[in-house]
mmCIF file of C-alpha atoms in Angstrom:
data_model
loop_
_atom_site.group_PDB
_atom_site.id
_atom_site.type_symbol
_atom_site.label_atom_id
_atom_site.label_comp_id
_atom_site.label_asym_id
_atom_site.label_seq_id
_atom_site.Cartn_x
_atom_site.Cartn_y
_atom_site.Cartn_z
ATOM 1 C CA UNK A 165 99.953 126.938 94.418
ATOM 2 C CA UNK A 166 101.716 126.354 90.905
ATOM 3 C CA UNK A 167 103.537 123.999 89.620
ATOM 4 C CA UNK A 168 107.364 123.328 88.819
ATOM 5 C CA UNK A 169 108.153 123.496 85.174
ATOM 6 C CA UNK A 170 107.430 120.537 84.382
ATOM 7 C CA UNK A 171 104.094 119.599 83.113
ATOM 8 C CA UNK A 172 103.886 115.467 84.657
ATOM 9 C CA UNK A 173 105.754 112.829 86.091
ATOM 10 C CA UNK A 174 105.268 109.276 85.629
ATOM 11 C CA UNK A 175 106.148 107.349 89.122
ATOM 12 C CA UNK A 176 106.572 103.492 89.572
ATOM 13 C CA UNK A 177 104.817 101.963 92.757
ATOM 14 C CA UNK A 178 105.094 98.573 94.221
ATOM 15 C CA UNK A 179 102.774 96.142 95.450
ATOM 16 C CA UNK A 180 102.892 95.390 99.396
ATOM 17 C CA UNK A 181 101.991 92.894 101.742
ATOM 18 C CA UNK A 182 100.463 93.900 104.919
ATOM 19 C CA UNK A 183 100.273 92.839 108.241
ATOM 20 C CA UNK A 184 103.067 90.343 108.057
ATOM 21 C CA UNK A 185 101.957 87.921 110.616
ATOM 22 C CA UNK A 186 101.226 89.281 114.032
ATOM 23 C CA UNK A 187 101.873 93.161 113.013
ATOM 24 C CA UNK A 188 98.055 93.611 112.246
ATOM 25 C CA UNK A 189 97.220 96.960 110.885
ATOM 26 C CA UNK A 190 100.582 97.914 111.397
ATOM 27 C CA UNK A 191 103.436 95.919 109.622
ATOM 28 C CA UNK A 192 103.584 95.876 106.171
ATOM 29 C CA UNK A 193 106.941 94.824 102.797
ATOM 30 C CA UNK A 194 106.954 96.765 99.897
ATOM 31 C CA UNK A 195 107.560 94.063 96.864
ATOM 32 C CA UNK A 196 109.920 94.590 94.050
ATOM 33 C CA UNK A 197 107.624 92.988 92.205
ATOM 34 C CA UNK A 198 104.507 93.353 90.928
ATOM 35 C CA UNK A 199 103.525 97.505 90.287
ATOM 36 C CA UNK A 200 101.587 100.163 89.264
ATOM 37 C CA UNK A 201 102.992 102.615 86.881
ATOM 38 C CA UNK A 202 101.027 106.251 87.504
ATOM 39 C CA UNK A 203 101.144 109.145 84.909
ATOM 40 C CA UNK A 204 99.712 112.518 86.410
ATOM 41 C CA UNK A 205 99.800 115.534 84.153
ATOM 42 C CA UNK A 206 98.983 118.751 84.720
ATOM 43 C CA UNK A 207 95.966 119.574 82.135
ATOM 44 C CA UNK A 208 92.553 120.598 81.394
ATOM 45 C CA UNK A 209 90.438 121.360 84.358
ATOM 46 C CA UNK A 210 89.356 118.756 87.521
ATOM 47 C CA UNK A 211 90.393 116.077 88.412
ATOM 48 C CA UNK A 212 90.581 112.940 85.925
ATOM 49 C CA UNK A 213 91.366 109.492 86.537
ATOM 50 C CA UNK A 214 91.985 106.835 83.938
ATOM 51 C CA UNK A 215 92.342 103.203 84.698
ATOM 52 C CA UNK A 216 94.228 100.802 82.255
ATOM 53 C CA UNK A 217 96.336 97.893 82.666
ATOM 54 C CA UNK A 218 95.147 94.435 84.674
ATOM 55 C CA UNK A 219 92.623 94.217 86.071
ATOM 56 C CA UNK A 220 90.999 97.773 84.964
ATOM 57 C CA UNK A 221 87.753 96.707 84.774
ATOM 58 C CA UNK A 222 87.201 96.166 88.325
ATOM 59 C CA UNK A 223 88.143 99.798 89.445
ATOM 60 C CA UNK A 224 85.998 102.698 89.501
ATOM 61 C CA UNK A 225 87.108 105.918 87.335
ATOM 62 C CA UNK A 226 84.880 108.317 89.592
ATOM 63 C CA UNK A 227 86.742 110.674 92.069
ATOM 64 C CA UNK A 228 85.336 109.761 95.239
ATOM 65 C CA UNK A 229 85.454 105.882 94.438
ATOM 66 C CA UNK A 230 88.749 105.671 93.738
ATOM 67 C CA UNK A 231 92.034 105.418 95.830
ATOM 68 C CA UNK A 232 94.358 107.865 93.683
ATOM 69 C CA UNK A 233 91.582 110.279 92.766
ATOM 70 C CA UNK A 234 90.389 110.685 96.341
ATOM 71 C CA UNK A 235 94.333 111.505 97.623
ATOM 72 C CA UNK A 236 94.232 113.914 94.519
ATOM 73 C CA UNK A 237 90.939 115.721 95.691
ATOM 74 C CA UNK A 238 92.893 116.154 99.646
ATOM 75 C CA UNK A 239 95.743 117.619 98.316
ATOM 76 C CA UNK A 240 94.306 119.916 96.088
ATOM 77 C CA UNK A 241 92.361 121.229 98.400
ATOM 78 C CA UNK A 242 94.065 121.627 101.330
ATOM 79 C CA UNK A 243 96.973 123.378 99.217
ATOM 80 C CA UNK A 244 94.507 124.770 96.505
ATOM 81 C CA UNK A 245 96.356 123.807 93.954
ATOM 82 C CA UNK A 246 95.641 125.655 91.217
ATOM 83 C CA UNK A 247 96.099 123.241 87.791
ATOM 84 C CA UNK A 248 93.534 120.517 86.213
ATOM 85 C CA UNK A 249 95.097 116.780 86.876
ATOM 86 C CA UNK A 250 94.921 113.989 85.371
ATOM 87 C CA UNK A 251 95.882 110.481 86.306
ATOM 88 C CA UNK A 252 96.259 107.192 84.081
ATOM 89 C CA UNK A 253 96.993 104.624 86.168
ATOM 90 C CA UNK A 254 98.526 101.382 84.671
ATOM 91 C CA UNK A 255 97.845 98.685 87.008
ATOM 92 C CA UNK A 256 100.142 95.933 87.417
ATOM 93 C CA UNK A 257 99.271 94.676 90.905
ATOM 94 C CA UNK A 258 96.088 92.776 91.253
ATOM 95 C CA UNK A 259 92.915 93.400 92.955
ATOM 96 C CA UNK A 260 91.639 91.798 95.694
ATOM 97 C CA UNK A 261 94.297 89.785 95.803
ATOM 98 C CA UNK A 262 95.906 91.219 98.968
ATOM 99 C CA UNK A 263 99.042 92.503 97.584
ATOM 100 C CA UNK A 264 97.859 96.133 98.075
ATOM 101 C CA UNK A 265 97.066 97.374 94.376
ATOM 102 C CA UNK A 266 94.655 100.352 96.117
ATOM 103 C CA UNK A 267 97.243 101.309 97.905
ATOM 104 C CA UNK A 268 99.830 101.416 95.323
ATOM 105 C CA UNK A 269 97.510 103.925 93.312
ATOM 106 C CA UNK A 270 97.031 106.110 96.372
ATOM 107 C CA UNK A 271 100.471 106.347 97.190
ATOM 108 C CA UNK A 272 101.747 107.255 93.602
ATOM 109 C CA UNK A 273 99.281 110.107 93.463
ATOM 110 C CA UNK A 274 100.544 111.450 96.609
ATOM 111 C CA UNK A 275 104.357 110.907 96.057
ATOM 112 C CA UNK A 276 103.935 112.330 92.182
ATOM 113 C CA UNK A 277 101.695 115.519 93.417
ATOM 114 C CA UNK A 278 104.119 116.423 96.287
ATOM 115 C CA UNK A 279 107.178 116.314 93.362
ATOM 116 C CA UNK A 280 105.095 118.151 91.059
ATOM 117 C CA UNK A 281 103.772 120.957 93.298
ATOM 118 C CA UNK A 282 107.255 120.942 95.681
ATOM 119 C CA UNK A 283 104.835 120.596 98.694
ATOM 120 C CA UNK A 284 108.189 119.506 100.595
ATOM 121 C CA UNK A 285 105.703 117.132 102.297
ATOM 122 C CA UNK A 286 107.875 114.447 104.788
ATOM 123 C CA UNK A 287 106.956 110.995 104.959
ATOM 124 C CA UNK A 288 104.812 111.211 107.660
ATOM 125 C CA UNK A 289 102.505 113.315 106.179
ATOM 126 C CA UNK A 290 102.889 111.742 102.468
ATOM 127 C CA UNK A 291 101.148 108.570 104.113
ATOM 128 C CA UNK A 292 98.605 109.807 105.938
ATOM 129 C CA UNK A 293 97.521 111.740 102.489
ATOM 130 C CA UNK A 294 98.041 108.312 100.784
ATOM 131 C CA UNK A 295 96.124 106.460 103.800
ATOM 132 C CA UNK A 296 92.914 109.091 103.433
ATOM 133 C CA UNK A 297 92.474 107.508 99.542
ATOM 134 C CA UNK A 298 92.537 104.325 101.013
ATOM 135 C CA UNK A 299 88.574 105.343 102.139
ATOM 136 C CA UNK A 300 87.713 104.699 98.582
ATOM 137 C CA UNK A 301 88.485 101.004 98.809
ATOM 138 C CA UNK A 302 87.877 100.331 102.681
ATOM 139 C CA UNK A 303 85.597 102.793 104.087
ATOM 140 C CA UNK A 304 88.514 104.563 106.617
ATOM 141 C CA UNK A 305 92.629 105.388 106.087
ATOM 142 C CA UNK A 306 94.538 102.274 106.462
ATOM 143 C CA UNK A 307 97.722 103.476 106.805
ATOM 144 C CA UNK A 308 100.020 100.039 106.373
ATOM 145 C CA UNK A 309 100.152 99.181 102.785
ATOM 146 C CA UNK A 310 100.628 102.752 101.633
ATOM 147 C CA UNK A 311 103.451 103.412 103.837
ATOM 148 C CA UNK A 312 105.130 100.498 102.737
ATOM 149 C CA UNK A 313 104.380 101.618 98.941
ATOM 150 C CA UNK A 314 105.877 105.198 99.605
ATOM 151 C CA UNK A 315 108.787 104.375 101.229
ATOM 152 C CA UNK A 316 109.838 100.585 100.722
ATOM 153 C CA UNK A 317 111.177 97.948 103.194
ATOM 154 C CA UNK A 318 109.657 97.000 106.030
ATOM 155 C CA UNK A 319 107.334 99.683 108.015
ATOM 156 C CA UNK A 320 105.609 100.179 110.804
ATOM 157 C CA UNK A 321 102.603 102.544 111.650
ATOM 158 C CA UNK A 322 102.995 103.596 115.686
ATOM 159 C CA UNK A 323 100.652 105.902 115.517
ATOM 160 C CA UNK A 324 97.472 107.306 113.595
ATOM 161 C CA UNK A 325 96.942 110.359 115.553
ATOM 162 C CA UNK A 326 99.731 111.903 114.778
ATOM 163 C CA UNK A 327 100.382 109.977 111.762
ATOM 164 C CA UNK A 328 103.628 108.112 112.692
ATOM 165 C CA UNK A 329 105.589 105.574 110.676
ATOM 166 C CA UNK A 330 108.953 104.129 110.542
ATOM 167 C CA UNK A 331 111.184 102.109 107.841
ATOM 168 C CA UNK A 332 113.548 99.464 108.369
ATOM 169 C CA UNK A 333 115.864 97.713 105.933
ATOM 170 C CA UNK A 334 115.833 93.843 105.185
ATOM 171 C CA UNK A 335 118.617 91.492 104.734
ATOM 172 C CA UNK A 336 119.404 91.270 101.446
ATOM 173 C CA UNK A 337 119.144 87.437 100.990
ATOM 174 C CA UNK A 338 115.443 87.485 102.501
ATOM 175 C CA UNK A 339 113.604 85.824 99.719
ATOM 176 C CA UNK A 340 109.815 86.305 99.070
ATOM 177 C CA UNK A 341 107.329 83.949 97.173
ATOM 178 C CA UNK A 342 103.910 84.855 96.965
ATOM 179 C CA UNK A 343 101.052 81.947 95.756
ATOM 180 C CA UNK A 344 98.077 83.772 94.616
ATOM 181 C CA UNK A 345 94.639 81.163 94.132
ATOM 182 C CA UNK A 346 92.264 82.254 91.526
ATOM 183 C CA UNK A 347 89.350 82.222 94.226
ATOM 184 C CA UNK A 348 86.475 85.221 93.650
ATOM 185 C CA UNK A 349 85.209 86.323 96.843
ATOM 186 C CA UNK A 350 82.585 89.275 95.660
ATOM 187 C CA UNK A 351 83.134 92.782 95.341
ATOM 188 C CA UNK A 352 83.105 93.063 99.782
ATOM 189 C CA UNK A 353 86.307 90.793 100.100
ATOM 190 C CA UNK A 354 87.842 93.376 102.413
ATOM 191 C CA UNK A 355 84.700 93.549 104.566
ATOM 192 C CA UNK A 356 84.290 89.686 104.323
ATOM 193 C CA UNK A 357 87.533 88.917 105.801
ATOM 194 C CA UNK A 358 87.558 91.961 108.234
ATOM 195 C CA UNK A 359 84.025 90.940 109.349
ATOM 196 C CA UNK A 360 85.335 87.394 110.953
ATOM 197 C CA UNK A 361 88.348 88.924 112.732
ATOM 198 C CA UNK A 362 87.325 88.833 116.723
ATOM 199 C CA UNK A 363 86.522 91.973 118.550
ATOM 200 C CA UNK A 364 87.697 90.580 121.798
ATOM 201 C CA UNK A 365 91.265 88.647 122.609
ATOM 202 C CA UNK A 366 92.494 86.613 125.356
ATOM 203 C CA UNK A 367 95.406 88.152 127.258
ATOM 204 C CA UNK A 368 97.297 85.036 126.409
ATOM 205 C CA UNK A 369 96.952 85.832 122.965
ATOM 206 C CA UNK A 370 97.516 89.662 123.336
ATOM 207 C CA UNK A 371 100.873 88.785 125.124
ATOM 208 C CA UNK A 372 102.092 85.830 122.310
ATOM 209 C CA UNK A 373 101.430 88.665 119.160
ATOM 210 C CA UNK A 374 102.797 91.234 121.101
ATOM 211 C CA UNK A 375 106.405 88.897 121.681
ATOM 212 C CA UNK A 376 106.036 88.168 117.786
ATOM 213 C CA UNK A 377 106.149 91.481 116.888
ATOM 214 C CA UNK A 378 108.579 92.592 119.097
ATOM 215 C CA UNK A 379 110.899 89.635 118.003
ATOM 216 C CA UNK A 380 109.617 90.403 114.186
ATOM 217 C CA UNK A 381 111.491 93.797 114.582
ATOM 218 C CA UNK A 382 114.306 92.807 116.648
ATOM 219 C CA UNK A 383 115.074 89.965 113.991
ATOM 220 C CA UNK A 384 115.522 92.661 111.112
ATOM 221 C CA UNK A 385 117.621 94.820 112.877
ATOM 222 C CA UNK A 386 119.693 91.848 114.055
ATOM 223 C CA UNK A 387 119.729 90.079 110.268
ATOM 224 C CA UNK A 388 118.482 87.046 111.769
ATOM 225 C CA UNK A 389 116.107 85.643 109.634
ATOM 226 C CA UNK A 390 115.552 82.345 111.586
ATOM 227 C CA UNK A 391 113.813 84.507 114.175
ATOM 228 C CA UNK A 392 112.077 86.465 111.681
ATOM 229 C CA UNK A 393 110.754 83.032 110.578
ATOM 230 C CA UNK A 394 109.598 81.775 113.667
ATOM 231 C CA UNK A 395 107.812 85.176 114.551
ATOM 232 C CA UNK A 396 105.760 85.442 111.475
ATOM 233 C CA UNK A 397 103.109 83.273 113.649
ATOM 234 C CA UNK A 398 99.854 85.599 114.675
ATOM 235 C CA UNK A 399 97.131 84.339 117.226
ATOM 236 C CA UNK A 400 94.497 86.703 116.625
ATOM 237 C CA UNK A 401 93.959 87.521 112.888
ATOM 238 C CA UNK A 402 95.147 84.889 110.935
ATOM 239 C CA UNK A 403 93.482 81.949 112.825
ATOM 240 C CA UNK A 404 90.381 83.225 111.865
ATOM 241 C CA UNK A 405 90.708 84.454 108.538
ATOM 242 C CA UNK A 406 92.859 81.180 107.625
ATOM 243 C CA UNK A 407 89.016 79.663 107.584
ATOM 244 C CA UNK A 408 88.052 81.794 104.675
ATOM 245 C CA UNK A 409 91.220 80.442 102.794
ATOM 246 C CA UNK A 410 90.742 77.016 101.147
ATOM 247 C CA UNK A 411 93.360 75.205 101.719
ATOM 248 C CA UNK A 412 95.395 77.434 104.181
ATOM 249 C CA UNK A 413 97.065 74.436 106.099
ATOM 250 C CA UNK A 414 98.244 72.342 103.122
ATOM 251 C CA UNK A 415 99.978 75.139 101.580
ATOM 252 C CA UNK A 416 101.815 76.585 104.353
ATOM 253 C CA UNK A 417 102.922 73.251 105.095
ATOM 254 C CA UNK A 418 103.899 72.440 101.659
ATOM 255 C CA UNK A 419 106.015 75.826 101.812
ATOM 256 C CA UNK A 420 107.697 75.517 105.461
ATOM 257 C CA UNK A 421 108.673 71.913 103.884
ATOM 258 C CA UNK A 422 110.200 73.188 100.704
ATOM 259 C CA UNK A 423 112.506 75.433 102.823
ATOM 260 C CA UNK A 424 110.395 78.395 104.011
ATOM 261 C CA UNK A 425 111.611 80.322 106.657
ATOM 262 C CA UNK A 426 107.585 81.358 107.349
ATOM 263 C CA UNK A 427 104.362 81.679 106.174
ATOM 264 C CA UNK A 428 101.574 83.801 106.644
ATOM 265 C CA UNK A 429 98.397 85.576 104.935
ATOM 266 C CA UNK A 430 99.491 88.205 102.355
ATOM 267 C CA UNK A 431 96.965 91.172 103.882
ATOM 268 C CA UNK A 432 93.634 90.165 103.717
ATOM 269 C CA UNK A 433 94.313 87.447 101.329
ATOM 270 C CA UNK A 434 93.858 84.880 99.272
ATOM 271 C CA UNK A 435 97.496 84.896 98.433
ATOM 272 C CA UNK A 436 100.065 83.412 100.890
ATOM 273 C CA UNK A 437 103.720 84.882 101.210
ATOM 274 C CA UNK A 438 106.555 82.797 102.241
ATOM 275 C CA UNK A 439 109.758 83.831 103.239
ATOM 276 C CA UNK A 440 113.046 81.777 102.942
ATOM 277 C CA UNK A 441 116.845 82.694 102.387
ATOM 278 C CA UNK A 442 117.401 82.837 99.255
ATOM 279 C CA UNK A 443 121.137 82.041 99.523
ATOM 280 C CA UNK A 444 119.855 78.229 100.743
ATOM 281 C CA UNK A 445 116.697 77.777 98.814
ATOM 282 C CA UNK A 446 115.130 78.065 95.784
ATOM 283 C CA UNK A 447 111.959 80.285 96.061
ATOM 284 C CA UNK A 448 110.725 78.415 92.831
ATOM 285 C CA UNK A 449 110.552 75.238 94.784
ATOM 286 C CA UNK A 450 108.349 76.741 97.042
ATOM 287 C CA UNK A 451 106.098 78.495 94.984
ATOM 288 C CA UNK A 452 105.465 75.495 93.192
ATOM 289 C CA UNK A 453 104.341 73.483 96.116
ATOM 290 C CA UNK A 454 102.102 76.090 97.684
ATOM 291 C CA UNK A 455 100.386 75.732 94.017
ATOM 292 C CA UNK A 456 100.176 72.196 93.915
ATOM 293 C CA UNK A 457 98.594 72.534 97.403
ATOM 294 C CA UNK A 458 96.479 75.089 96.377
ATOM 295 C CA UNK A 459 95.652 72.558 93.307
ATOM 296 C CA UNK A 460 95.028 69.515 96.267
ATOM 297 C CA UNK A 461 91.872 71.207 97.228
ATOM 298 C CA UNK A 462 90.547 72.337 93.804
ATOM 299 C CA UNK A 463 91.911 75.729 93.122
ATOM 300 C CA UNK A 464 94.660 76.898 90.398
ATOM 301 C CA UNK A 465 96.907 79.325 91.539
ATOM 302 C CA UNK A 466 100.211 81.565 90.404
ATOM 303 C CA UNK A 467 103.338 82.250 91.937
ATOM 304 C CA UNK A 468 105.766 85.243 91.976
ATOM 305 C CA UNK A 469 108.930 84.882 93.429
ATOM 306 C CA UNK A 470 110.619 88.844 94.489
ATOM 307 C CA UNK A 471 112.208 90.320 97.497
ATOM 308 C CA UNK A 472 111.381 93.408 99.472
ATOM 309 C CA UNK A 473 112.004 96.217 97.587
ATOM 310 C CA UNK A 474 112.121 99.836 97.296
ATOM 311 C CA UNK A 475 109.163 102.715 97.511
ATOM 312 C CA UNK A 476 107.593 105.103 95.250
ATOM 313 C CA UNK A 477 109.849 106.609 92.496
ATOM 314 C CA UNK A 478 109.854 108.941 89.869
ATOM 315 C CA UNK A 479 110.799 106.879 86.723
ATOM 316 C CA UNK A 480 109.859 109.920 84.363
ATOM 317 C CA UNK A 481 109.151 113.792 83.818
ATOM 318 C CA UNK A 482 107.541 115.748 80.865
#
């Protein structure tokens, strides 16, 4: 298959945040703020992949190691596409952080290729291309940050077999701030904090996630962000990853009394995400406490404050 005139595009993708309380696996916010910027042009022969940007020395350049380059090897061969590629990825999301910077490589590969080639791929299949790099970084398709990344707002995966994911719309005034602690966990931080999640769940558990969800969902059709507040609360995951997080308690308390709406793990972690309404409260206030509470137990840590924003876009062609 050939390509449209064009010889590249350049596409913008955002950092996510997965999970999003009790919607394990499943939930996931695209962030306005931080992102990768992906340039793929159509040159030479293979497949290349260049890493720059922060955070570039932790990320493998080889094909099969890498989230973008492993979405680039699917989709050339399933639609032989017939053109040497080559990717420079400019990372502005950070690693291992749990703000989904693998995922925000995969799915700009995937939304730039299907633009390029006019592969007239729907969103659907667009993620589950996106998920399949996602093997590069945790050993099988994960599904939630990427669809987030793709498409923006809040999303949910139904369904892996067919690949099946929806997109909702926030309120505009919901108001994100993410505290980030500069705590190294090893090159296996996503197996780490996978590794401690229980394989087995009480019913009474099963049944308070699944009401979170449910309510999660219900309060951003509805606009109500109290309720999306109050159902940010997971019984499963988060209690036991919380333990690998030093300092988990102090700083969602020092958010929820700065104004948060709720607080949960960003993904795997370290970072925390807070929500609040940003028409009553100053995100800055709370991104500053979760810090100093971070600080209270020995570790420094950043803040960002953004909202949920939109998916993957072309910002360039050449």
């Amino acid at each position: 298959m050939s390509a449209k005139k064009f010889n590249g595009v350049v596409v913008e993708a955002p950092a996510s945040s997965a999970n999003v309380g009790p919607g394990f696996d499943v939930f996931a916010i695209a962030l306005e703020i931080p992102k990768d910027i992906v340039k793929i042009s159509l040159k030479g022969n293979g497949i290349r992949v260049f890493v720059e940007g922060l955070d570039n020395e932790k990320i493998p350049n080889v094909i099969d190691s890498n989230t973008a380059g492993v979405v680039a090897k699917r989709l050339v061969e399933d639609y032989k596409l017939a053109s040497g590629i080559e990717i420079v990825i400019v990372k502005g999301v950070p690693v291992g952080m749990g703000l989904g910077s693998s995922a925000a490589s995969a799915a700009a590969v995937a939304y730039g290729l299907n633009e390029l080639f006019s592969l007239n791929l729907d969103k659907n299949a667009l993620v589950k291309y996106a998920a399949e790099g996602e093997i590069a970084s945790a050993g099988k398709p994960h599904a939630d940050n990427v669809s987030a990344s793709l498409l923006g707002g809040f999303t949910l995966v139904r369904s892996y077999d067919p690949m099946e994911v929806y997109k909702f719309d926030v309120p505009e005034n919901l108001g994100v701030c993410i505290a980030s602690p500069k705590i190294f966990y090893g090159q296996k931080k996503t197996e780490q904090f996978r590794s401690v999640i229980p394989k087995l769940i009480e019913l009474d558990k099963l049944i308070h996630n699944v009401g979170n969800a449910s309510a999660l969902v219900a309060a951003i059709l509805t606009k109500n962000l109290e309720l999306f507040g109050r159902s940010l609360n997971d019984a499963v995951v988060e209690p036991a990853r919380s333990k690998l997080i030093p300092g988990y308690d102090s700083v969602k308390g020092a958010a929820l009394k700065a104004g948060a709406l709720g607080v949960t793990i960003s993904g795997a972690g370290p970072s925390m995400i807070a929500f609040y309404d940003s028409k009553m409260v100053d995100g800055r206030l709370v991104g500053e406490e979760m810090c100093m509470a971070f600080s209270s137990v020995g570790y420094d840590a950043t803040y960002i404050c953004t909202k949920v924003g939109h998916g993957c876009r072309i910002v360039e062609y050449f």
